[in-house]
Amino acid sequence: MKKIKIGKNKITSFLSCLLSLTILTCSLSACTSSKDKNNEIVQEKTNKLVLYGGPFGNNALKAAVKIFESKFPEVNVEYKEFGELGDPEAQNNYVEALKYDLSSGSGPDLIFGYDYEFDDFYGMMDSGTFADINTYIENDETFNSDLYNEVVMNSGLYKGKLCYIPISYNVLSLVSTQETLEHAGFQFDRNTDLSGFSSQMSEFISKNKNSSDELLFSTYQMQMSVFSPWSGVEAIDHENKKILTDSEEFKSTMELYKTYYEMDRRGDENLCSNTGDGAKLVRNNKALFYYNTLNVADVLETYSALVDEHTPVLFNFPSANNKTVAEPDYIAAIRKGSPNQANAYELLKILLSEEYQTKHAINWVDNFSLNVPILKSALKKGIDKWLSKQVGGGTPDGSIKYADLSDEQIQLFVDTFGDIDICIMPNANARVFTWEAMEPYFKGEKSYEDCLKNLNNKLELYINE
């Protein structure tokens, strides 16, 4: 079987404690069928599978477990559920259970959740928490990696091992209209790279510095998430343990956000896609761009709401190296010390299956959605499904109507969200350090050099822990 090759903020993090854990390397009693170059083994199947349904990933995991149980009725699934999303006690119980069990060499056989639930996923990979999934893929004649977005799949490669696979991913897309851009004097053909986009951002902000009516983005208080990882500029090279903050690209990104800092803090009302706020702001020249990373459905709503009376524009946030950047959404990993890895792998394949990926692509089913599915064919099917349900509808007050899209416009969505050059697993700790160290610069309280020195000290201590 083809082995995968290397290819081209708002939720409180809860796994920082895992950095300090010593993951026990257990002797596996199961028989083996093959061995790879990393000396990891492909286990025989057992009659057991242990899973933890954390509040954020519970619905998505249960939907896959239902399919698993129908396919493998002989396997006893021990599913520990920790309560509902938004319940602080449930979240705390999940954190404590996961912390304790992983530290004792037990825990779930398949670790599943959102990327931003793990504030230092690189530390977990360094500590040996995860098995190499390639051990199973290269011995599985039924799995075809060509069906998946290769760049996103390979984001889990770390030090020669495939530590995790994104089940879905996010892309920062911007929606505007030609009319709105022309009104603001914003030239679309200068938006193809970060430099051109940044200069026009600065011009727009300067012109609207004292205006409360015109915003650059339709949301606010994004802090550095507006640029990281979407600009392609990171503070740390995790695999080589290097600090990257001395680059001109990093400095330019910090300077750009400093320009945007005051506008980012201007808004005082929550936006809601269900009332068409993004589309209303753009069409009324109150915001230059509708901004969204977490919900393709909301992007479709905004774009289709602008089609009838305007000429909508959709493009990815420009990066410093002219690459389209993605970030994992739901992720799955197999625990290194698990005796039930073969069953965990079968569940992972269900999460990647056409049945699961297509059903949950973009659209909310069973109280969750896969924002952009990693299965390439599921992306267009998810868009078509959304259009079939929503076209002709609109907001309750009738102020927004969802229009149909042409084949060309549908392909634009497929290309915008499917053509990915790099997929970056975020490091929440590094982002927090960057914000804390650089905010005095954004406020004009300290020089860039002083803030950068403070940041580098934080990062130096962090990577040498």
mmCIF file of N, CA and C in Angstrom, residues 232-254 422 424 430 434 448 452 455-456 459-460 463:
data_model
loop_
_atom_site.group_PDB
_atom_site.id
_atom_site.type_symbol
_atom_site.label_atom_id
_atom_site.label_comp_id
_atom_site.label_asym_id
_atom_site.label_seq_id
_atom_site.Cartn_x
_atom_site.Cartn_y
_atom_site.Cartn_z
ATOM 1 N N GLY A 232 0.687 32.442 7.065
ATOM 2 C CA GLY A 232 1.791 31.521 6.830
ATOM 3 C C GLY A 232 3.006 31.804 7.669
ATOM 4 N N VAL A 233 2.895 32.731 8.608
ATOM 5 C CA VAL A 233 4.032 33.124 9.456
ATOM 6 C C VAL A 233 3.839 32.522 10.837
ATOM 7 N N GLU A 234 4.790 31.730 11.276
ATOM 8 C CA GLU A 234 4.742 31.095 12.586
ATOM 9 C C GLU A 234 5.916 31.561 13.448
ATOM 10 N N ALA A 235 5.759 31.415 14.762
ATOM 11 C CA ALA A 235 6.799 31.857 15.698
ATOM 12 C C ALA A 235 7.830 30.773 15.980
ATOM 13 N N ILE A 236 7.462 29.503 15.768
ATOM 14 C CA ILE A 236 8.341 28.387 16.123
ATOM 15 C C ILE A 236 8.366 27.351 15.015
ATOM 16 N N ASP A 237 9.564 26.826 14.746
ATOM 17 C CA ASP A 237 9.717 25.611 13.951
ATOM 18 C C ASP A 237 9.808 24.478 14.970
ATOM 19 N N HIS A 238 8.692 23.785 15.187
ATOM 20 C CA HIS A 238 8.600 22.830 16.284
ATOM 21 C C HIS A 238 9.526 21.633 16.087
ATOM 22 N N GLU A 239 9.561 21.112 14.876
ATOM 23 C CA GLU A 239 10.324 19.892 14.660
ATOM 24 C C GLU A 239 11.816 20.116 14.872
ATOM 25 N N ASN A 240 12.320 21.309 14.503
ATOM 26 C CA ASN A 240 13.749 21.609 14.647
ATOM 27 C C ASN A 240 14.057 22.475 15.861
ATOM 28 N N LYS A 241 13.016 22.780 16.664
ATOM 29 C CA LYS A 241 13.181 23.549 17.897
ATOM 30 C C LYS A 241 13.879 24.883 17.631
ATOM 31 N N LYS A 242 13.357 25.630 16.659
ATOM 32 C CA LYS A 242 13.936 26.926 16.314
ATOM 33 C C LYS A 242 12.896 28.024 16.456
ATOM 34 N N ILE A 243 13.351 29.198 16.880
ATOM 35 C CA ILE A 243 12.499 30.374 16.973
ATOM 36 C C ILE A 243 12.583 31.129 15.653
ATOM 37 N N LEU A 244 11.440 31.550 15.120
ATOM 38 C CA LEU A 244 11.382 32.137 13.780
ATOM 39 C C LEU A 244 10.984 33.614 13.792
ATOM 40 N N THR A 245 11.095 34.255 14.927
ATOM 41 C CA THR A 245 10.555 35.607 15.057
ATOM 42 C C THR A 245 11.455 36.707 14.513
ATOM 43 N N ASP A 246 12.654 36.366 14.101
ATOM 44 C CA ASP A 246 13.567 37.395 13.592
ATOM 45 C C ASP A 246 13.395 37.654 12.104
ATOM 46 N N SER A 247 12.445 37.007 11.477
ATOM 47 C CA SER A 247 12.249 37.176 10.036
ATOM 48 C C SER A 247 11.523 38.476 9.737
ATOM 49 N N GLU A 248 11.723 38.985 8.530
ATOM 50 C CA GLU A 248 11.021 40.187 8.093
ATOM 51 C C GLU A 248 9.524 39.937 7.979
ATOM 52 N N GLU A 249 9.145 38.697 7.610
ATOM 53 C CA GLU A 249 7.734 38.361 7.490
ATOM 54 C C GLU A 249 7.032 38.450 8.846
ATOM 55 N N PHE A 250 7.717 37.977 9.886
ATOM 56 C CA PHE A 250 7.117 38.048 11.220
ATOM 57 C C PHE A 250 6.952 39.507 11.653
ATOM 58 N N LYS A 251 7.983 40.303 11.435
ATOM 59 C CA LYS A 251 7.904 41.716 11.808
ATOM 60 C C LYS A 251 6.788 42.427 11.039
ATOM 61 N N SER A 252 6.682 42.144 9.749
ATOM 62 C CA SER A 252 5.644 42.774 8.938
ATOM 63 C C SER A 252 4.257 42.401 9.432
ATOM 64 N N THR A 253 4.095 41.146 9.855
ATOM 65 C CA THR A 253 2.800 40.698 10.373
ATOM 66 C C THR A 253 2.453 41.428 11.662
ATOM 67 N N MET A 254 3.432 41.588 12.547
ATOM 68 C CA MET A 254 3.195 42.314 13.802
ATOM 69 C C MET A 254 2.863 43.789 13.528
ATOM 70 N N ILE A 422 -0.509 24.319 2.309
ATOM 71 C CA ILE A 422 0.107 23.968 3.581
ATOM 72 C C ILE A 422 -0.971 23.905 4.651
ATOM 73 N N ILE A 424 -1.306 23.794 8.787
ATOM 74 C CA ILE A 424 -0.507 24.065 9.988
ATOM 75 C C ILE A 424 -1.283 23.699 11.245
ATOM 76 N N ALA A 430 2.161 29.014 21.961
ATOM 77 C CA ALA A 430 2.970 29.987 21.226
ATOM 78 C C ALA A 430 2.148 31.211 20.866
ATOM 79 N N THR A 434 2.832 35.033 22.116
ATOM 80 C CA THR A 434 2.983 36.120 21.153
ATOM 81 C C THR A 434 2.059 37.275 21.495
ATOM 82 N N TYR A 448 8.958 47.825 19.462
ATOM 83 C CA TYR A 448 8.926 46.489 18.877
ATOM 84 C C TYR A 448 10.087 45.650 19.398
ATOM 85 N N LEU A 452 9.720 42.148 21.290
ATOM 86 C CA LEU A 452 10.270 40.966 20.641
ATOM 87 C C LEU A 452 11.245 40.241 21.563
ATOM 88 N N LEU A 455 9.247 38.292 23.980
ATOM 89 C CA LEU A 455 8.666 37.124 23.320
ATOM 90 C C LEU A 455 9.703 36.031 23.128
ATOM 91 N N ASN A 456 10.876 36.404 22.643
ATOM 92 C CA ASN A 456 11.920 35.412 22.406
ATOM 93 C C ASN A 456 12.346 34.712 23.690
ATOM 94 N N LEU A 459 9.640 32.141 24.382
ATOM 95 C CA LEU A 459 9.711 31.018 23.450
ATOM 96 C C LEU A 459 10.937 30.150 23.709
ATOM 97 N N GLU A 460 12.041 30.785 24.079
ATOM 98 C CA GLU A 460 13.269 30.038 24.374
ATOM 99 C C GLU A 460 13.056 29.100 25.554
ATOM 100 N N ILE A 463 10.551 26.121 24.362
ATOM 101 C CA ILE A 463 11.036 25.023 23.502
ATOM 102 C C ILE A 463 12.124 24.202 24.188
#
